[in-house]
Short mmCIF file of C-alpha atoms in Angstrom, two decimals:
data_model
loop_
_atom_site.label_atom_id
_atom_site.label_comp_id
_atom_site.label_asym_id
_atom_site.label_seq_id
_atom_site.Cartn_x
_atom_site.Cartn_y
_atom_site.Cartn_z
CA MET Y 1079 0.00 0.00 0.00
CA ASN Y 1080 1.47 3.39 -1.03
CA LEU Y 1081 1.44 6.63 1.00
CA TYR Y 1082 -1.60 8.05 -0.81
CA GLU Y 1083 -3.69 5.00 0.05
CA LYS Y 1084 -2.52 5.06 3.65
CA LEU Y 1085 -3.55 8.71 3.96
CA VAL Y 1086 -6.99 8.01 2.50
CA ASN Y 1087 -7.41 5.00 4.82
CA LYS Y 1088 -6.22 7.15 7.73
CA GLU Y 1089 -3.29 4.86 8.45
CA GLU Y 1090 -0.93 7.84 8.02
CA LYS Y 1091 -1.41 11.55 8.74
CA ILE Y 1092 -0.91 14.89 6.98
CA SER Y 1093 0.72 17.76 8.83
CA LEU Y 1094 0.31 21.49 8.13
CA ILE Y 1095 3.19 23.65 9.34
CA GLY Y 1096 2.04 27.26 9.55
CA LEU Y 1097 -1.64 27.97 10.17
CA GLY Y 1098 -2.22 31.46 8.83
CA TYR Y 1099 -4.35 32.70 5.94
CA VAL Y 1100 -2.96 29.96 3.70
CA GLY Y 1101 -2.26 27.03 5.99
CA LEU Y 1102 -5.52 27.05 7.94
CA PRO Y 1103 -7.87 26.59 4.94
CA ILE Y 1104 -5.61 23.84 3.61
CA ALA Y 1105 -5.62 22.01 6.96
CA VAL Y 1106 -9.40 22.27 7.26
CA ALA Y 1107 -9.93 21.07 3.67
CA PHE Y 1108 -7.67 18.02 4.07
CA ALA Y 1109 -9.26 17.15 7.43
CA LYS Y 1110 -12.44 16.25 5.54
CA LYS Y 1111 -10.51 13.50 3.76
CA ALA Y 1112 -7.67 12.49 6.09
CA ASP Y 1113 -6.25 12.82 9.59
CA VAL Y 1114 -4.52 16.20 9.91
CA ILE Y 1115 -2.13 17.68 12.46
CA GLY Y 1116 -2.10 21.48 12.39
CA PHE Y 1117 1.15 22.88 13.81
CA ASP Y 1118 2.03 26.49 14.53
CA VAL Y 1119 4.55 28.08 16.91
CA ASN Y 1120 2.04 30.78 17.90
CA LYS Y 1121 0.39 29.48 21.09
CA GLN Y 1122 -2.23 32.22 21.17
CA LYS Y 1123 -3.31 31.38 17.62
CA ILE Y 1124 -3.56 27.65 18.40
CA ASN Y 1125 -5.58 28.33 21.57
CA LEU Y 1126 -8.06 30.43 19.58
CA TYR Y 1127 -8.44 27.68 16.99
CA LYS Y 1128 -9.06 25.14 19.74
CA LYS Y 1129 -11.82 27.41 21.05
CA GLY Y 1130 -13.39 27.54 17.60
CA ILE Y 1131 -12.31 31.09 16.76
CA ASP Y 1132 -11.05 31.76 13.23
CA LEU Y 1133 -8.90 34.88 13.51
CA THR Y 1134 -8.18 34.77 9.76
CA LYS Y 1135 -11.89 34.82 8.85
CA GLU Y 1136 -10.99 32.52 5.97
CA VAL Y 1137 -13.09 29.50 6.96
CA GLY Y 1138 -15.34 30.80 9.75
CA ASN Y 1139 -15.80 30.00 13.43
CA GLU Y 1140 -18.42 27.31 12.83
CA VAL Y 1141 -16.09 25.38 10.54
CA ILE Y 1142 -13.21 25.67 13.03
CA LYS Y 1143 -15.43 24.36 15.82
CA ASN Y 1144 -16.35 21.28 13.82
CA THR Y 1145 -13.08 20.48 12.06
CA THR Y 1146 -11.13 17.37 13.02
CA VAL Y 1147 -7.75 19.12 12.63
CA GLU Y 1148 -5.57 18.39 15.67
CA PHE Y 1149 -4.19 21.85 16.50
CA THR Y 1150 -0.89 21.85 18.37
CA THR Y 1151 2.28 23.76 19.22
CA ASP Y 1152 4.07 20.52 20.08
CA GLU Y 1153 6.55 19.91 17.28
CA ALA Y 1154 6.99 16.28 18.33
CA ARG Y 1155 3.49 15.62 16.98
CA LEU Y 1156 4.94 16.08 13.49
CA ARG Y 1157 6.56 12.65 13.85
CA GLU Y 1158 3.08 11.14 13.55
CA ALA Y 1159 2.71 12.44 9.98
CA LYS Y 1160 4.22 11.22 6.73
CA PHE Y 1161 2.94 13.93 4.35
CA HIS Y 1162 4.01 17.42 5.41
CA ILE Y 1163 2.89 20.76 3.95
CA VAL Y 1164 4.90 23.86 4.86
CA ALA Y 1165 2.86 27.07 4.52
CA VAL Y 1166 4.76 29.75 6.41
CA PRO Y 1167 5.12 33.37 5.23
CA THR Y 1168 8.12 34.59 3.24
CA PRO Y 1169 8.36 38.36 3.81
CA VAL Y 1170 11.07 40.81 2.77
CA LYS Y 1171 13.44 42.79 4.98
CA ASN Y 1172 13.50 46.58 5.17
CA ASP Y 1173 16.00 46.66 2.29
CA HIS Y 1174 13.57 44.60 0.14
CA THR Y 1175 15.75 41.48 0.19
CA PRO Y 1176 14.09 38.12 0.93
CA ASP Y 1177 13.62 37.16 4.57
CA LEU Y 1178 13.79 33.37 4.51
CA THR Y 1179 13.85 33.11 8.32
CA PRO Y 1180 10.31 31.61 8.62
CA VAL Y 1181 10.83 28.92 5.97
CA GLU Y 1182 14.32 28.08 7.29
CA SER Y 1183 12.95 27.82 10.84
CA ALA Y 1184 10.08 25.61 9.67
CA SER Y 1185 12.57 23.38 7.84
CA ARG Y 1186 14.65 23.00 11.00
CA THR Y 1187 11.58 22.18 13.09
CA LEU Y 1188 10.36 19.64 10.58
CA GLY Y 1189 13.85 18.20 10.11
CA ARG Y 1190 14.12 17.46 13.84
CA ASN Y 1191 10.92 15.45 13.60
CA LEU Y 1192 11.20 13.90 10.16
CA THR Y 1193 10.75 10.15 9.68
CA LYS Y 1194 11.73 7.88 6.81
CA GLY Y 1195 9.29 7.60 3.95
CA SER Y 1196 7.98 11.14 4.33
CA ILE Y 1197 7.08 13.62 1.59
CA ILE Y 1198 7.46 17.35 2.27
CA VAL Y 1199 5.68 19.92 0.09
CA PHE Y 1200 6.61 23.59 0.42
CA GLU Y 1201 3.90 26.13 -0.41
CA SER Y 1202 5.70 29.31 0.66
CA THR Y 1203 6.46 31.78 -2.14
CA VAL Y 1204 10.20 31.79 -2.87
CA TYR Y 1205 12.60 32.48 -5.71
CA PRO Y 1206 13.62 29.51 -7.89
CA GLY Y 1207 16.09 27.28 -6.06
CA VAL Y 1208 15.12 27.90 -2.42
CA THR Y 1209 13.39 24.55 -1.91
CA GLU Y 1210 16.27 22.42 -3.20
CA ASP Y 1211 19.26 24.63 -2.39
CA ILE Y 1212 18.27 25.98 1.04
CA CYS Y 1213 15.45 23.92 2.55
CA VAL Y 1214 16.67 20.44 1.59
CA PRO Y 1215 20.14 20.83 3.20
CA ILE Y 1216 18.47 22.02 6.43
CA LEU Y 1217 16.11 19.04 6.42
CA GLU Y 1218 19.00 16.64 5.83
CA ASN Y 1219 21.21 18.22 8.47
CA GLU Y 1220 18.52 18.23 11.15
CA SER Y 1221 17.14 14.76 10.41
CA GLY Y 1222 20.27 12.86 9.47
CA LEU Y 1223 18.27 11.49 6.53
CA THR Y 1224 19.05 11.70 2.82
CA CYS Y 1225 16.73 13.51 0.43
CA GLY Y 1226 15.68 11.36 -2.51
CA VAL Y 1227 16.36 8.19 -0.52
CA ASP Y 1228 14.80 8.55 2.93
CA PHE Y 1229 12.34 11.35 2.10
CA LYS Y 1230 11.11 13.26 -0.94
CA VAL Y 1231 10.52 16.99 -1.46
CA GLY Y 1232 7.99 18.80 -3.63
CA TYR Y 1233 6.65 22.27 -4.20
CA SER Y 1234 3.08 23.50 -4.72
CA PRO Y 1235 2.65 27.28 -4.67
CA GLU Y 1236 -0.27 28.63 -2.69
CA ARG Y 1237 -2.86 30.48 -4.74
CA ILE Y 1238 -5.42 31.26 -2.05
CA ASN Y 1239 -6.70 34.82 -2.27
CA PRO Y 1240 -7.44 36.12 1.26
CA GLY Y 1241 -10.95 37.48 1.62
CA ASP Y 1242 -12.04 35.98 -1.72
CA LYS Y 1243 -15.02 33.65 -1.30
CA ILE Y 1244 -15.05 32.61 -4.96
CA HIS Y 1245 -11.43 31.75 -5.75
CA ARG Y 1246 -10.71 29.24 -3.02
CA LEU Y 1247 -8.36 26.28 -2.55
CA GLU Y 1248 -10.96 23.97 -4.06
CA THR Y 1249 -11.65 26.08 -7.16
CA ILE Y 1250 -8.12 27.08 -8.23
CA ILE Y 1251 -5.97 24.74 -10.33
CA LYS Y 1252 -3.08 23.55 -8.15
CA VAL Y 1253 0.43 23.57 -9.56
CA VAL Y 1254 2.47 20.66 -8.18
CA ALA Y 1255 6.09 19.67 -8.65
CA SER Y 1256 8.51 17.18 -7.15
CA GLN Y 1257 12.01 15.77 -7.49
CA ASP Y 1258 10.88 12.55 -9.21
CA GLU Y 1259 7.87 11.08 -11.00
CA GLU Y 1260 6.88 8.71 -8.20
CA SER Y 1261 6.57 11.40 -5.52
CA LEU Y 1262 5.01 13.81 -8.04
CA ASP Y 1263 2.25 11.30 -8.69
CA THR Y 1264 1.62 10.93 -4.96
CA ILE Y 1265 1.59 14.69 -4.36
CA ALA Y 1266 -0.82 15.22 -7.27
CA LYS Y 1267 -3.21 12.53 -5.98
CA VAL Y 1268 -3.14 13.93 -2.44
CA TYR Y 1269 -4.00 17.46 -3.59
CA GLU Y 1270 -6.69 16.12 -5.90
CA LEU Y 1271 -8.49 14.97 -2.75
CA VAL Y 1272 -9.42 18.58 -2.02
CA VAL Y 1273 -8.78 20.59 -5.19
CA GLU Y 1274 -11.85 20.15 -7.39
CA ALA Y 1275 -10.31 22.22 -10.19
CA GLY Y 1276 -7.54 19.66 -10.62
CA VAL Y 1277 -3.75 19.90 -10.69
CA HIS Y 1278 -1.07 20.95 -13.15
CA LYS Y 1279 2.16 18.98 -12.98
CA ALA Y 1280 5.12 21.31 -13.49
CA GLU Y 1281 8.23 19.78 -14.99
CA SER Y 1282 10.45 20.73 -12.05
CA ILE Y 1283 10.42 22.34 -8.62
CA LYS Y 1284 12.23 25.41 -9.96
CA VAL Y 1285 9.59 25.83 -12.69
CA ALA Y 1286 6.81 25.74 -10.06
CA GLU Y 1287 8.69 28.24 -7.85
CA ALA Y 1288 9.15 30.56 -10.81
CA ALA Y 1289 5.52 30.24 -11.89
CA LYS Y 1290 4.30 31.42 -8.51
CA VAL Y 1291 6.65 34.37 -8.22
CA ILE Y 1292 5.75 35.71 -11.69
CA GLU Y 1293 1.99 35.44 -11.10
CA ASN Y 1294 2.10 38.24 -8.55
CA SER Y 1295 4.87 40.11 -10.37
CA GLN Y 1296 2.66 40.33 -13.45
CA ARG Y 1297 -0.24 41.71 -11.39
CA ASP Y 1298 2.09 44.16 -9.65
CA ILE Y 1299 3.33 45.53 -12.98
CA ASN Y 1300 -0.20 45.92 -14.35
CA ILE Y 1301 -1.36 47.82 -11.26
CA ALA Y 1302 1.78 49.99 -11.43
CA PHE Y 1303 0.80 50.90 -15.00
CA MET Y 1304 -2.66 51.91 -13.77
CA ASN Y 1305 -1.12 53.97 -10.97
CA GLU Y 1306 1.15 55.75 -13.42
CA LEU Y 1307 -1.82 56.49 -15.67
CA SER Y 1308 -3.64 57.88 -12.62
CA ILE Y 1309 -0.74 60.23 -11.90
CA ILE Y 1310 -0.64 61.40 -15.53
CA PHE Y 1311 -4.41 61.85 -15.88
CA ASN Y 1312 -4.58 63.66 -12.55
CA LYS Y 1313 -2.18 66.25 -13.94
CA MET Y 1314 -4.34 66.50 -17.06
CA GLY Y 1315 -7.54 66.93 -15.09
CA ILE Y 1316 -8.97 63.71 -16.56
CA ASP Y 1317 -10.87 61.16 -14.47
CA THR Y 1318 -8.92 57.87 -14.56
CA LYS Y 1319 -11.92 55.70 -13.73
CA ALA Y 1320 -13.86 57.19 -16.64
CA VAL Y 1321 -10.90 56.53 -18.97
CA LEU Y 1322 -10.65 52.90 -17.83
CA GLU Y 1323 -14.39 52.36 -18.25
CA ALA Y 1324 -14.16 53.63 -21.83
CA ALA Y 1325 -11.03 51.60 -22.65
CA GLY Y 1326 -12.54 48.55 -20.98
CA THR Y 1327 -15.17 48.27 -23.69
CA LYS Y 1328 -12.52 46.69 -25.91
CA TRP Y 1329 -12.54 42.89 -25.58
CA ASN Y 1330 -8.84 42.47 -24.86
CA PHE Y 1331 -8.28 45.42 -22.51
CA LEU Y 1332 -7.10 44.06 -19.15
CA ASN Y 1333 -9.28 44.86 -16.15
CA PHE Y 1334 -6.94 46.51 -13.66
CA SER Y 1335 -7.38 49.64 -11.58
CA PRO Y 1336 -5.07 51.97 -9.63
CA GLY Y 1337 -4.63 51.55 -5.89
CA LEU Y 1338 -2.37 50.90 -2.93
CA VAL Y 1339 -0.47 47.63 -3.40
CA GLY Y 1340 0.37 45.93 -0.13
CA GLY Y 1341 -0.10 42.55 1.48
CA HIS Y 1342 2.16 39.55 1.73
CA CYS Y 1343 2.12 38.61 -1.95
CA ILE Y 1344 1.89 41.27 -4.66
CA GLY Y 1345 3.94 43.82 -2.75
CA VAL Y 1346 6.57 41.24 -1.75
CA ASP Y 1347 6.96 38.47 -4.34
CA PRO Y 1348 8.51 40.60 -7.11
CA TYR Y 1349 11.44 41.39 -4.82
CA TYR Y 1350 12.19 37.65 -4.53
CA LEU Y 1351 12.54 37.40 -8.29
CA THR Y 1352 14.62 40.57 -8.69
CA TYR Y 1353 16.87 39.50 -5.81
CA LYS Y 1354 17.70 36.23 -7.54
CA ALA Y 1355 18.14 38.05 -10.85
CA GLU Y 1356 20.69 40.38 -9.22
CA GLN Y 1357 22.61 37.33 -7.98
CA MET Y 1358 22.72 36.10 -11.57
CA GLY Y 1359 24.08 39.45 -12.76
CA TYR Y 1360 20.89 40.92 -14.20
CA HIS Y 1361 19.34 44.14 -12.88
CA SER Y 1362 15.58 44.17 -13.33
CA GLN Y 1363 14.14 47.14 -15.20
CA ILE Y 1364 10.39 46.65 -15.63
CA ILE Y 1365 9.72 44.78 -12.37
CA LEU Y 1366 11.61 47.20 -10.12
CA SER Y 1367 10.17 50.22 -11.92
CA GLY Y 1368 6.70 48.93 -11.20
CA ARG Y 1369 7.64 48.25 -7.59
CA LYS Y 1370 8.91 51.82 -7.15
CA ILE Y 1371 5.69 53.32 -8.49
CA ASN Y 1372 3.54 51.15 -6.23
CA ASP Y 1373 5.73 51.68 -3.16
CA ASP Y 1374 5.44 55.46 -3.59
CA MET Y 1375 1.65 55.58 -3.91
CA GLY Y 1376 1.04 56.05 -0.17
CA LYS Y 1377 3.06 59.25 -0.21
CA TYR Y 1378 1.33 60.34 -3.41
CA VAL Y 1379 -2.11 59.94 -1.83
CA ALA Y 1380 -1.05 61.84 1.30
CA GLU Y 1381 0.39 64.71 -0.76
CA ASN Y 1382 -2.81 65.02 -2.79
CA THR Y 1383 -4.87 64.96 0.40
CA VAL Y 1384 -2.87 67.91 1.70
CA LYS Y 1385 -3.28 69.74 -1.63
CA LYS Y 1386 -7.05 69.28 -1.56
CA MET Y 1387 -7.20 70.45 2.06
CA ILE Y 1388 -5.25 73.57 1.16
CA LYS Y 1389 -7.67 74.16 -1.71
CA ALA Y 1390 -10.51 73.92 0.83
CA ASN Y 1391 -8.74 76.55 3.00
CA LYS Y 1392 -7.86 74.07 5.75
CA GLN Y 1393 -5.09 74.60 8.28
CA ILE Y 1394 -2.86 71.55 7.70
CA ASN Y 1395 -0.95 71.43 11.00
CA GLY Y 1396 -3.46 70.07 13.50
CA ALA Y 1397 -6.03 69.10 10.88
CA LYS Y 1398 -8.20 66.03 11.53
CA VAL Y 1399 -8.38 63.32 8.90
CA ALA Y 1400 -10.32 60.04 9.07
CA ILE Y 1401 -9.15 57.05 7.09
CA PHE Y 1402 -11.68 54.31 6.36
CA GLY Y 1403 -9.91 50.99 5.86
CA VAL Y 1404 -6.38 50.01 6.89
CA THR Y 1405 -6.10 46.37 5.79
CA PHE Y 1406 -4.10 45.55 2.67
CA LYS Y 1407 -7.30 44.66 0.76
CA GLU Y 1408 -11.06 44.75 1.14
CA ASN Y 1409 -13.10 42.36 3.30
CA CYS Y 1410 -10.01 40.84 4.89
CA PRO Y 1411 -8.52 41.35 8.40
CA ASP Y 1412 -4.90 41.06 7.21
CA VAL Y 1413 -2.80 44.19 7.86
CA ARG Y 1414 0.57 42.76 6.84
CA ASN Y 1415 2.51 45.17 4.61
CA THR Y 1416 -0.52 47.43 4.17
CA LYS Y 1417 0.31 50.61 2.28
CA VAL Y 1418 -2.44 52.55 4.02
CA VAL Y 1419 0.11 52.91 6.81
CA ASP Y 1420 2.32 54.89 4.41
CA VAL Y 1421 -0.53 57.37 3.96
CA ILE Y 1422 -0.96 57.68 7.71
CA LYS Y 1423 2.75 58.21 8.39
CA GLU Y 1424 3.07 60.82 5.65
CA LEU Y 1425 0.06 62.78 6.90
CA GLU Y 1426 1.38 62.68 10.44
CA GLU Y 1427 4.61 64.25 9.23
CA TYR Y 1428 2.49 67.22 8.14
CA GLY Y 1429 1.14 67.46 11.69
CA VAL Y 1430 -2.21 65.90 10.80
CA ASP Y 1431 -4.23 64.03 13.45
CA VAL Y 1432 -5.30 60.76 11.81
CA LYS Y 1433 -8.14 58.54 13.00
CA VAL Y 1434 -8.57 55.08 11.51
CA VAL Y 1435 -11.82 53.17 11.10
CA ASP Y 1436 -11.81 49.51 10.06
CA PRO Y 1437 -14.38 46.91 11.16
CA GLN Y 1438 -12.38 44.13 9.47
CA ALA Y 1439 -8.81 44.75 10.65
CA ASP Y 1440 -7.11 42.54 13.22
CA LYS Y 1441 -6.76 45.01 16.11
CA GLU Y 1442 -3.94 43.14 17.84
CA ASP Y 1443 -1.86 42.78 14.67
CA LEU Y 1444 -2.45 46.44 13.84
CA TRP Y 1445 -1.16 47.58 17.23
CA ARG Y 1446 1.73 45.12 17.33
CA GLU Y 1447 2.93 45.95 13.80
CA TYR Y 1448 2.23 49.68 13.55
CA ARG Y 1449 1.12 50.98 16.98
CA ILE Y 1450 -2.21 52.07 15.51
CA ASN Y 1451 -5.46 52.01 17.47
CA LEU Y 1452 -8.81 51.85 15.72
CA CYS Y 1453 -11.61 54.35 16.16
CA GLU Y 1454 -15.32 53.55 16.02
CA VAL Y 1455 -17.22 55.19 13.17
CA GLU Y 1456 -19.42 56.97 15.71
CA GLY Y 1457 -16.36 58.89 16.90
CA ILE Y 1458 -15.66 60.42 13.48
CA LYS Y 1459 -16.71 64.06 13.72
CA GLU Y 1460 -15.43 67.52 12.88
CA MET Y 1461 -13.10 66.09 10.24
CA ASP Y 1462 -11.19 68.23 7.76
CA ALA Y 1463 -10.87 65.36 5.29
CA VAL Y 1464 -12.06 61.78 4.97
CA ILE Y 1465 -10.12 59.15 3.02
CA PHE Y 1466 -11.79 55.94 1.87
CA ALA Y 1467 -8.74 53.73 1.37
CA VAL Y 1468 -10.18 50.21 1.41
CA PRO Y 1469 -13.64 49.39 -0.03
CA HIS Y 1470 -14.93 47.05 2.70
CA ASN Y 1471 -18.54 45.97 2.26
CA GLU Y 1472 -19.42 47.76 5.50
CA PHE Y 1473 -18.48 51.09 3.91
CA LYS Y 1474 -20.57 50.65 0.78
CA THR Y 1475 -23.81 51.52 2.59
CA ILE Y 1476 -22.54 54.95 3.69
CA ARG Y 1477 -24.29 57.72 1.79
CA LEU Y 1478 -22.95 61.14 0.96
CA GLU Y 1479 -25.47 62.77 3.31
CA GLU Y 1480 -24.15 60.68 6.19
CA LEU Y 1481 -20.60 61.44 5.15
CA LYS Y 1482 -21.27 65.17 5.33
CA MET Y 1483 -22.16 64.71 9.00
CA MET Y 1484 -18.63 63.56 9.74
CA PHE Y 1485 -17.43 67.08 9.01
CA GLY Y 1486 -19.96 68.62 11.42
CA SER Y 1487 -19.88 68.64 15.20
CA THR Y 1488 -22.39 65.81 15.64
CA GLY Y 1489 -20.27 63.05 14.16
CA TYR Y 1490 -21.55 60.05 12.22
CA ILE Y 1491 -25.34 59.76 12.09
CA ASN Y 1492 -27.51 57.00 10.71
CA VAL Y 1493 -29.06 58.29 7.50
CA GLU Y 1494 -32.63 57.53 8.65
CA ALA Y 1495 -32.26 60.10 11.43
CA MET Y 1496 -30.20 62.55 9.40
CA ASN Y 1497 -32.95 64.94 8.29
CA GLU Y 1498 -34.47 65.20 11.74
CA VAL Y 1499 -31.10 65.87 13.37
CA ALA Y 1500 -30.03 68.32 10.69
CA ALA Y 1501 -33.15 70.37 11.30
CA THR Y 1502 -32.52 70.58 15.05
CA SER Y 1503 -31.03 73.92 16.05
CA GLU Y 1504 -28.92 72.49 18.87
CA PHE Y 1505 -26.63 70.90 16.32
CA ASP Y 1506 -24.17 72.79 14.17
CA ILE Y 1507 -24.66 71.12 10.78
CA ASP Y 1508 -24.35 72.72 7.39
CA LEU Y 1509 -25.16 70.23 4.65
CA ASP Y 1510 -24.34 72.87 2.03
CA ARG Y 1511 -20.78 73.49 3.18
CA LYS Y 1512 -18.20 73.31 0.39
CA ASP Y 1513 -15.00 72.55 2.32
CA CYS Y 1514 -15.48 68.82 2.91
CA VAL Y 1515 -12.51 66.97 1.38
CA LEU Y 1516 -13.34 63.44 0.22
CA MET Y 1517 -10.46 61.26 -0.97
CA ASP Y 1518 -12.12 58.24 -2.58
CA LEU Y 1519 -9.15 56.09 -3.59
CA LYS Y 1520 -11.08 53.21 -5.14
CA GLY Y 1521 -13.99 55.19 -6.56
CA MET Y 1522 -16.66 53.98 -4.13
CA PHE Y 1523 -18.77 57.10 -4.58
CA ASN Y 1524 -20.20 58.69 -7.71
CA ARG Y 1525 -17.91 61.56 -8.59
CA LYS Y 1526 -20.60 63.86 -10.02
CA GLN Y 1527 -22.93 63.28 -7.09
CA ALA Y 1528 -20.11 63.97 -4.63
CA GLU Y 1529 -19.13 67.20 -6.37
CA ASP Y 1530 -22.77 68.28 -6.67
CA ALA Y 1531 -23.10 67.67 -2.93
CA GLY Y 1532 -20.30 70.16 -2.33
CA PHE Y 1533 -17.41 67.80 -1.65
CA VAL Y 1534 -13.87 68.62 -2.69
CA TYR Y 1535 -13.49 65.23 -4.37
CA TRP Y 1536 -10.45 63.26 -5.51
CA ARG Y 1537 -9.75 59.67 -6.49
CA LEU Y 1538 -6.98 57.67 -8.07
#
């Protein structure tokens, strides 16, 4: 009986090393078909999972409560598994060079607990060569075993899109690769247990590593192009969204839009590829140019906010600005590498008092990473400018009339009560005021309606 059959018959176990936005959904999916050990070094995270709390919001509390995944921080439990999936983050350092610390640490932990006959599949995004040139030697050194003889190694890049309820693990074709045909066949069969869309067998581990890193690099470059167009059209006094809507009527025009590019993938992965290219003697031109444009967009937004406030006769030093949304993307609690923070820091350098509203953001991560506290929407009042940075679903119900209240002394008011409150003399509300600066980065509001309502309006 081979390893695949033993996993299906629950005679052997699967382990997931790293239970974040990627690893947790994978663990939960496999637990429906096999016995799964979910390992993470973060004790607080594991304790929450054991209590049925999904801090990633990727699978939901109810699913966590009912899953059969055995959550643990005890690395010795990894010895019970024969099929290991490593799904730890691969960030970049402050100088934009790869930080392989998490994947190296995971390799050491797994190596200490590796048994003969195991297969290890890395899912972490890396540059071509990391799995075989860096991870394998660590596994061999820690375990005393020989790769290719005592254990096999494969690679299957993660493609989960945090916050996306349509493109999930089950619905995205899974790229798989391994060091030989036998283990590749096993890896493919194991993933086919949970991936309904099927698998694509890459011809080598390096090919699979490269495929992953260019997926996000391509998206990064396309968004950078949109951001550059936004800068150009802004100078021309042309609305970028209107231009893209017109151009988008052509069948082969790609559907991208300008915005802040953060997160743990698109804003990071291109640097892995350019780092390796530099080692090979080639200096990237297109990829790094796109990265520079996207990395500078936070400052660009802050500068335009200040310009619009000056146009509205606002005193900049001491001004109050509310930012709606601080996560790296909509409808997701993840704040890792969010570029909204760049906007906040730049505004604070002008002496602006910034308040942040985000019903989705992980409050603990936000404080630990950036020392930012969240404000409730009810506390947003007497603002000089409001920036909608992330289009969470919760923000889409806010109407311009309600928004106008945030610039008055009463603060945020439910729209049903707005007319009654506005007519009450004890409140200082002027719905016709023309100095309300609205920075609508993703075009959530109708531009003409906003301008007709008296807003000083701007968007990317």
